[in-house]
Amino acid sequence: MESTLKKGGGETELMHPGHVACPGCGAAIAMKLALKALGPQTMVVIPACCWGIIAGAYPQSSLGVPLLQMAFAAAGAAASGLRAALDARGEDETFVMAWAGDGGTFDIGLQSLSGAVERNEDFIYVCYDNEAYMNTGVQRSSATPYGTRTTTTPGEQWKRSGKKNIIEIMAAHRIPYAATASIAYPHDLIRKFKKAARLKGGSRFIHLYAPCPTGWGIPSEVSVRVARLAVQTNSFPLYEVENGLHYTLNFKGDAPVGDYLGPQGRFKHLSSQDMDAIQKRVDEDWEVLLKRIGSVKLLKQPAEMRS
Ligand SMILES: Cc1ncc(C[n+]2csc(CCOP(=O)(O)OP(=O)(O)O)c2C)c(N)n1
Ligand SMILES: [Mg+2]
């Protein structure tokens, strides 16, 4: 395979129609964009998650690149092994991309991910975050935010603890690159994947925000809009961290969190006091982040993406 990066590639469509994602699935949009950025010389490792299903059943696949299905806890270890095998064959131009859900990253896969990035394995690890265990029926994960109703935090038992900060955990390992990205800002997302590709040689981690209309109680056609509101309300800030030290902010939001929470079924039960408590948490986290920011490089948004 030739390197598409060298040829300035990235225009190839590597995710095909006929996949089995739900309508409006953020994770499907995410993969389409990620592979546009990385090109065909990529191998994907997928642990148990919705994407294991979306790719399709062997010998069929919705992806135009090789794919290794892996056990739920093992994406970091499997991606390390695949990298070693490719290097042994002299295929050092092939990207290894681990592609895992929030459950497979924040929870059960955290040990193998931490071990791999501590070794600074040469791969791109992507956590597409739909904020719950969606494939098995919307159970809460440690990426599920405060205030959410899931099937394991139902009724009045909605989730009272907050979302784990996975970028800080990755930054604490001092890896070359850790960044957040969103399907609502595709140019920024593709730029970050291309940057991750250029930083070949160590561990790169992308925390990718991917709404799940089925689990979040939103119509499929507002999936991207809701993702945009997450950024515009600072609920999901867009930023990059290089070598665990150098923080760059890509977006400054100023909308109230109610704009983002209001349209979603998973937050319908919240009172105005609960909303205030969430606004306070978001503001606190935003202040902490701003203190770490060394440079600000705001993304350029086409006019149609400003609202
Ligand atoms: C050890 C183990 N426990 C449980 C499961 C069942 N299981 C398969 S996918 C999944 C949920 C994955 O959640 P997440 O990683 O967030 O991905 P999503 O389904 O949301 O895309 C679970 C619990 C499994 N495959 N292996
Ligand atoms: Mg999930």
Tab-separated table of C-alpha atoms and ligand atoms in Angstrom:
chain	number	residue	atom	x	y	z
A	1	MET	CA	0.000	0.000	0.000
A	2	GLU	CA	1.245	3.512	-0.758
A	3	SER	CA	1.182	6.262	1.818
A	4	THR	CA	-1.733	8.615	1.143
A	5	LEU	CA	-0.206	11.184	3.473
A	6	LYS	CA	2.837	11.568	1.274
A	7	LYS	CA	0.588	12.130	-1.700
A	8	GLY	CA	-1.530	14.619	0.217
A	9	GLY	CA	-4.358	12.072	0.193
A	10	GLY	CA	-7.278	11.749	2.531
A	11	GLU	CA	-10.005	12.167	-0.041
A	12	THR	CA	-10.634	8.446	-0.390
A	13	GLU	CA	-13.996	7.259	0.959
A	14	LEU	CA	-13.178	4.340	3.224
A	15	MET	CA	-16.500	3.853	4.976
A	16	HIS	CA	-19.150	2.361	2.770
A	17	PRO	CA	-22.958	2.493	2.779
A	18	GLY	CA	-24.744	-0.595	4.032
A	19	HIS	CA	-23.311	-0.433	7.566
A	20	VAL	CA	-25.742	-1.173	10.384
A	21	ALA	CA	-25.404	1.931	12.589
A	22	CYS	CA	-28.630	3.555	13.795
A	23	PRO	CA	-29.729	6.684	11.883
A	24	GLY	CA	-27.822	9.732	13.135
A	25	CYS	CA	-25.144	7.639	14.894
A	26	GLY	CA	-22.304	9.981	15.818
A	27	ALA	CA	-19.830	7.112	15.919
A	28	ALA	CA	-20.534	6.280	12.262
A	29	ILE	CA	-19.956	9.900	11.195
A	30	ALA	CA	-16.802	9.907	13.322
A	31	MET	CA	-15.284	6.879	11.601
A	32	LYS	CA	-16.059	8.270	8.153
A	33	LEU	CA	-14.174	11.474	8.992
A	34	ALA	CA	-11.272	9.744	10.766
A	35	LEU	CA	-10.555	7.480	7.806
A	36	LYS	CA	-10.782	10.411	5.399
A	37	ALA	CA	-7.963	11.985	7.407
A	38	LEU	CA	-5.778	8.883	7.802
A	39	GLY	CA	-6.279	7.262	4.408
A	40	PRO	CA	-6.187	3.617	3.300
A	41	GLN	CA	-2.881	2.683	4.905
A	42	THR	CA	-4.568	2.198	8.253
A	43	MET	CA	-5.451	-0.871	10.305
A	44	VAL	CA	-8.214	-0.607	12.869
A	45	VAL	CA	-8.504	-2.445	16.196
A	46	ILE	CA	-12.030	-2.537	17.610
A	47	PRO	CA	-12.933	-4.031	21.004
A	48	ALA	CA	-16.510	-5.020	21.908
A	49	CYS	CA	-18.730	-1.962	21.312
A	50	CYS	CA	-21.354	-0.741	18.822
A	51	TRP	CA	-18.639	-0.402	16.201
A	52	GLY	CA	-17.938	-4.124	16.348
A	53	ILE	CA	-21.443	-4.516	14.969
A	54	ILE	CA	-21.478	-1.487	12.657
A	55	ALA	CA	-18.488	-2.844	10.728
A	56	GLY	CA	-20.570	-5.874	9.754
A	57	ALA	CA	-20.157	-9.632	9.973
A	58	TYR	CA	-17.165	-11.283	8.300
A	59	PRO	CA	-16.597	-11.660	5.349
A	60	GLN	CA	-18.506	-8.429	4.791
A	61	SER	CA	-17.267	-5.096	6.129
A	62	SER	CA	-18.352	-1.487	5.897
A	63	LEU	CA	-14.704	-0.428	6.095
A	64	GLY	CA	-12.237	-0.274	3.240
A	65	VAL	CA	-9.331	-0.995	5.611
A	66	PRO	CA	-8.333	-4.115	7.599
A	67	LEU	CA	-10.053	-4.504	10.933
A	68	LEU	CA	-9.146	-6.588	13.989
A	69	GLN	CA	-12.027	-7.321	16.362
A	70	MET	CA	-10.812	-7.605	19.951
A	71	ALA	CA	-12.013	-8.472	23.451
A	72	PHE	CA	-13.639	-5.616	25.392
A	73	ALA	CA	-10.697	-4.902	27.739
A	74	ALA	CA	-7.857	-5.313	25.274
A	75	ALA	CA	-7.754	-2.517	22.661
A	76	GLY	CA	-4.531	-0.990	24.021
A	77	ALA	CA	-2.752	-4.355	24.217
A	78	ALA	CA	-4.005	-5.515	20.817
A	79	ALA	CA	-2.992	-2.271	19.130
A	80	SER	CA	0.482	-2.628	20.715
A	81	GLY	CA	0.780	-6.168	19.355
A	82	LEU	CA	-0.422	-5.190	15.901
A	83	ARG	CA	2.128	-2.362	15.826
A	84	ALA	CA	4.924	-4.774	16.781
A	85	ALA	CA	3.844	-7.229	14.079
A	86	LEU	CA	3.751	-4.524	11.403
A	87	ASP	CA	7.164	-3.231	12.460
A	88	ALA	CA	8.577	-6.763	12.309
A	89	ARG	CA	7.364	-6.950	8.718
A	90	GLY	CA	8.848	-3.564	7.900
A	91	GLU	CA	5.404	-2.009	7.404
A	92	ASP	CA	6.183	1.049	9.463
A	93	GLU	CA	4.127	3.381	7.241
A	94	THR	CA	0.862	1.697	8.194
A	95	PHE	CA	-1.112	3.483	10.912
A	96	VAL	CA	-2.577	1.475	13.764
A	97	MET	CA	-5.790	3.027	15.013
A	98	ALA	CA	-7.504	1.604	18.086
A	99	TRP	CA	-11.184	2.549	17.973
A	100	ALA	CA	-13.049	1.968	21.226
A	101	GLY	CA	-16.165	3.191	22.987
A	102	ASP	CA	-16.221	5.011	26.307
A	103	GLY	CA	-16.916	1.786	28.230
A	104	GLY	CA	-13.959	0.116	26.513
A	105	THR	CA	-11.735	3.117	27.273
A	106	PHE	CA	-12.776	4.887	30.497
A	107	ASP	CA	-13.692	1.637	32.286
A	108	ILE	CA	-12.732	-1.907	31.356
A	109	GLY	CA	-9.967	-1.051	28.867
A	110	LEU	CA	-8.237	1.596	30.993
A	111	GLN	CA	-5.531	-0.760	32.283
A	112	SER	CA	-4.403	-1.945	28.863
A	113	LEU	CA	-4.618	1.606	27.493
A	114	SER	CA	-2.572	3.010	30.388
A	115	GLY	CA	0.046	0.270	29.992
A	116	ALA	CA	0.326	0.904	26.259
A	117	VAL	CA	0.614	4.679	26.455
A	118	GLU	CA	3.094	4.439	29.343
A	119	ARG	CA	5.257	2.470	26.860
A	120	ASN	CA	4.505	5.252	24.371
A	121	GLU	CA	3.345	2.726	21.770
A	122	ASP	CA	3.195	4.082	18.244
A	123	PHE	CA	-0.547	4.192	17.593
A	124	ILE	CA	-3.553	6.453	17.457
A	125	TYR	CA	-6.122	5.523	20.078
A	126	VAL	CA	-9.596	6.934	19.536
A	127	CYS	CA	-12.312	6.827	22.147
A	128	TYR	CA	-15.623	7.581	20.469
A	129	ASP	CA	-17.654	8.729	23.419
A	130	ASN	CA	-21.431	8.260	23.406
A	131	GLU	CA	-21.445	8.483	27.191
A	132	ALA	CA	-22.814	5.018	28.025
A	133	TYR	CA	-22.629	1.324	27.152
A	134	MET	CA	-24.928	1.671	24.166
A	135	ASN	CA	-24.461	-1.664	22.435
A	136	THR	CA	-25.838	-3.568	25.420
A	137	GLY	CA	-28.746	-1.217	26.146
A	138	VAL	CA	-27.639	2.151	27.565
A	139	GLN	CA	-25.922	1.266	30.851
A	140	ARG	CA	-23.977	4.030	32.607
A	141	SER	CA	-20.207	4.233	32.232
A	142	SER	CA	-17.688	6.512	33.945
A	143	ALA	CA	-18.035	8.771	30.876
A	144	THR	CA	-21.754	9.252	31.573
A	145	PRO	CA	-22.179	12.827	32.852
A	146	TYR	CA	-23.799	13.945	36.081
A	147	GLY	CA	-27.563	14.165	35.745
A	148	THR	CA	-28.048	11.397	33.160
A	149	ARG	CA	-30.755	8.752	33.208
A	150	THR	CA	-29.624	5.393	31.852
A	151	THR	CA	-31.025	1.881	32.277
A	152	THR	CA	-28.715	1.385	35.286
A	153	THR	CA	-29.354	4.884	36.665
A	154	PRO	CA	-33.131	4.981	36.103
A	155	GLY	CA	-35.863	7.201	37.515
A	156	GLU	CA	-34.817	9.105	40.616
A	157	GLN	CA	-31.512	7.228	40.657
A	158	TRP	CA	-30.120	9.355	37.797
A	159	LYS	CA	-26.339	9.570	37.838
A	160	ARG	CA	-25.001	11.701	40.703
A	161	SER	CA	-21.285	11.338	39.983
A	162	GLY	CA	-19.553	13.213	37.191
A	163	LYS	CA	-17.713	12.280	34.042
A	164	LYS	CA	-14.146	11.038	34.354
A	165	ASN	CA	-11.634	13.364	32.682
A	166	ILE	CA	-9.902	11.000	30.274
A	167	ILE	CA	-7.768	13.675	28.588
A	168	GLU	CA	-6.218	14.594	31.940
A	169	ILE	CA	-5.490	10.910	32.550
A	170	MET	CA	-3.793	10.661	29.163
A	171	ALA	CA	-1.942	13.964	29.656
A	172	ALA	CA	-0.640	12.644	32.984
A	173	HIS	CA	1.139	9.918	30.979
A	174	ARG	CA	2.925	12.739	29.089
A	175	ILE	CA	2.062	11.251	25.691
A	176	PRO	CA	2.965	13.303	22.601
A	177	TYR	CA	-0.613	14.207	21.730
A	178	ALA	CA	-4.031	14.120	23.393
A	179	ALA	CA	-6.982	16.024	21.949
A	180	THR	CA	-10.725	16.292	22.043
A	181	ALA	CA	-12.714	16.427	18.802
A	182	SER	CA	-16.353	16.497	17.788
A	183	ILE	CA	-18.345	15.312	14.789
A	184	ALA	CA	-19.950	18.779	14.794
A	185	TYR	CA	-16.609	20.359	13.811
A	186	PRO	CA	-15.388	18.106	10.994
A	187	HIS	CA	-12.602	20.396	9.761
A	188	ASP	CA	-11.124	20.574	13.246
A	189	LEU	CA	-11.563	16.817	13.657
A	190	ILE	CA	-9.754	16.033	10.397
A	191	ARG	CA	-6.981	18.491	11.250
A	192	LYS	CA	-6.455	16.721	14.577
A	193	PHE	CA	-6.301	13.275	12.979
A	194	LYS	CA	-3.793	14.548	10.413
A	195	LYS	CA	-1.732	16.078	13.191
A	196	ALA	CA	-1.875	12.789	15.115
A	197	ALA	CA	-0.724	11.028	11.932
A	198	ARG	CA	2.249	13.377	11.562
A	199	LEU	CA	3.300	12.775	15.176
A	200	LYS	CA	4.050	9.140	14.348
A	201	GLY	CA	6.382	7.399	16.772
A	202	GLY	CA	4.429	7.618	20.026
A	203	SER	CA	0.944	7.375	21.497
A	204	ARG	CA	-1.690	9.784	20.245
A	205	PHE	CA	-5.116	9.861	21.888
A	206	ILE	CA	-8.293	11.438	20.530
A	207	HIS	CA	-11.409	11.797	22.651
A	208	LEU	CA	-14.155	12.024	20.079
A	209	TYR	CA	-17.602	13.218	21.006
A	210	ALA	CA	-20.248	11.074	19.288
A	211	PRO	CA	-23.950	11.438	20.176
A	212	CYS	CA	-26.180	8.350	20.270
A	213	PRO	CA	-29.749	9.334	19.286
A	214	THR	CA	-31.071	5.975	20.550
A	215	GLY	CA	-29.503	6.261	24.007
A	216	TRP	CA	-29.836	10.015	24.428
A	217	GLY	CA	-33.490	10.321	23.471
A	218	ILE	CA	-32.982	12.723	20.569
A	219	PRO	CA	-34.260	12.592	16.974
A	220	SER	CA	-31.598	11.264	14.626
A	221	GLU	CA	-31.561	14.445	12.561
A	222	VAL	CA	-30.381	16.600	15.519
A	223	SER	CA	-27.376	14.454	16.384
A	224	VAL	CA	-24.822	16.893	14.936
A	225	ARG	CA	-26.681	19.907	16.326
A	226	VAL	CA	-26.575	18.440	19.852
A	227	ALA	CA	-22.861	17.712	19.457
A	228	ARG	CA	-22.338	21.346	18.466
A	229	LEU	CA	-24.273	22.556	21.521
A	230	ALA	CA	-22.034	20.440	23.761
A	231	VAL	CA	-19.081	22.498	22.523
A	232	GLN	CA	-20.894	25.834	22.461
A	233	THR	CA	-21.927	25.407	26.120
A	234	ASN	CA	-18.401	24.294	27.196
A	235	SER	CA	-19.866	20.929	28.213
A	236	PHE	CA	-17.354	19.311	25.843
A	237	PRO	CA	-14.462	21.767	25.283
A	238	LEU	CA	-12.279	21.388	22.193
A	239	TYR	CA	-8.570	21.459	23.027
A	240	GLU	CA	-5.231	19.759	22.497
A	241	VAL	CA	-2.445	18.769	24.889
A	242	GLU	CA	1.078	18.142	23.614
A	243	ASN	CA	3.544	16.147	25.734
A	244	GLY	CA	1.166	16.447	28.670
A	245	LEU	CA	2.138	20.082	29.154
A	246	HIS	CA	1.219	22.377	26.292
A	247	TYR	CA	-2.488	23.115	26.128
A	248	THR	CA	-4.140	24.790	23.143
A	249	LEU	CA	-7.786	25.851	23.248
A	250	ASN	CA	-9.776	25.576	20.009
A	251	PHE	CA	-13.171	26.994	20.962
A	252	LYS	CA	-14.656	29.376	23.540
A	253	GLY	CA	-18.294	28.634	24.278
A	254	ASP	CA	-20.704	30.993	25.976
A	255	ALA	CA	-24.163	29.397	25.699
A	256	PRO	CA	-26.011	28.189	28.846
A	257	VAL	CA	-25.917	24.422	29.436
A	258	GLY	CA	-29.710	24.298	29.344
A	259	ASP	CA	-29.491	24.817	25.560
A	260	TYR	CA	-27.623	21.537	25.340
A	261	LEU	CA	-29.400	19.506	28.032
A	262	GLY	CA	-32.943	20.653	27.233
A	263	PRO	CA	-33.497	18.828	23.918
A	264	GLN	CA	-32.312	15.457	25.257
A	265	GLY	CA	-34.608	12.810	26.701
A	266	ARG	CA	-31.859	11.528	29.017
A	267	PHE	CA	-31.968	14.863	30.937
A	268	LYS	CA	-35.747	15.503	30.809
A	269	HIS	CA	-36.208	14.830	34.547
A	270	LEU	CA	-33.831	17.584	35.682
A	271	SER	CA	-35.282	20.507	37.643
A	272	SER	CA	-34.079	24.082	37.178
A	273	GLN	CA	-32.005	23.663	40.389
A	274	ASP	CA	-30.398	20.544	38.903
A	275	MET	CA	-29.629	22.511	35.734
A	276	ASP	CA	-28.027	25.235	37.863
A	277	ALA	CA	-25.900	22.626	39.618
A	278	ILE	CA	-24.745	21.308	36.230
A	279	GLN	CA	-23.991	24.837	35.005
A	280	LYS	CA	-21.853	25.323	38.126
A	281	ARG	CA	-19.927	22.101	37.467
A	282	VAL	CA	-19.358	23.065	33.823
A	283	ASP	CA	-18.156	26.548	34.849
A	284	GLU	CA	-15.768	25.089	37.437
A	285	ASP	CA	-14.281	22.640	34.938
A	286	TRP	CA	-13.970	25.429	32.361
A	287	GLU	CA	-12.070	27.634	34.823
A	288	VAL	CA	-9.682	24.785	35.625
A	289	LEU	CA	-9.098	24.203	31.917
A	290	LEU	CA	-8.507	27.894	31.176
A	291	LYS	CA	-5.786	27.998	33.845
A	292	ARG	CA	-3.917	25.259	31.953
A	293	ILE	CA	-4.238	26.813	28.510
A	294	GLY	CA	-0.940	28.087	27.126
A	295	SER	CA	-2.122	29.129	23.682
A	296	VAL	CA	-5.402	29.779	21.972
A	297	LYS	CA	-5.871	28.756	18.357
A	298	LEU	CA	-9.553	29.058	17.673
A	299	LEU	CA	-10.909	26.920	14.882
A	300	LYS	CA	-12.199	28.586	11.769
A	301	GLN	CA	-15.850	27.842	11.322
A	302	PRO	CA	-17.720	28.111	8.067
A	303	ALA	CA	-20.753	30.427	8.476
A	304	GLU	CA	-23.251	27.536	8.309
A	305	MET	CA	-21.671	25.996	11.412
A	306	ARG	CA	-21.932	28.947	13.763
A	307	SER	CA	-25.387	28.178	15.099
B	1	LIG	C1	-15.760	-8.739	29.288
B	1	LIG	C2	-17.017	-8.293	28.608
B	1	LIG	N1	-18.017	-7.792	29.359
B	1	LIG	C3	-19.163	-7.375	28.776
B	1	LIG	C4	-19.308	-7.474	27.414
B	1	LIG	C5	-20.605	-7.039	26.770
B	1	LIG	N2	-20.484	-5.820	26.024
B	1	LIG	C6	-20.296	-5.776	24.685
B	1	LIG	S1	-20.302	-4.243	24.049
B	1	LIG	C7	-20.581	-3.574	25.589
B	1	LIG	C8	-20.787	-2.105	25.760
B	1	LIG	C9	-19.680	-1.279	25.171
B	1	LIG	O1	-19.826	0.065	25.561
B	1	LIG	P1	-18.883	1.166	24.947
B	1	LIG	O2	-17.470	0.746	25.054
B	1	LIG	O3	-19.242	2.487	25.549
B	1	LIG	O4	-19.266	1.153	23.387
B	1	LIG	P2	-20.731	1.444	22.739
B	1	LIG	O5	-21.486	0.157	22.827
B	1	LIG	O6	-21.366	2.541	23.517
B	1	LIG	O7	-20.449	1.814	21.323
B	1	LIG	C10	-20.657	-4.551	26.572
B	1	LIG	C11	-20.923	-4.315	28.002
B	1	LIG	C12	-18.222	-7.999	26.661
B	1	LIG	N3	-18.279	-8.096	25.310
B	1	LIG	N4	-17.105	-8.408	27.280
B	2	MG	MG	-20.382	4.001	24.717
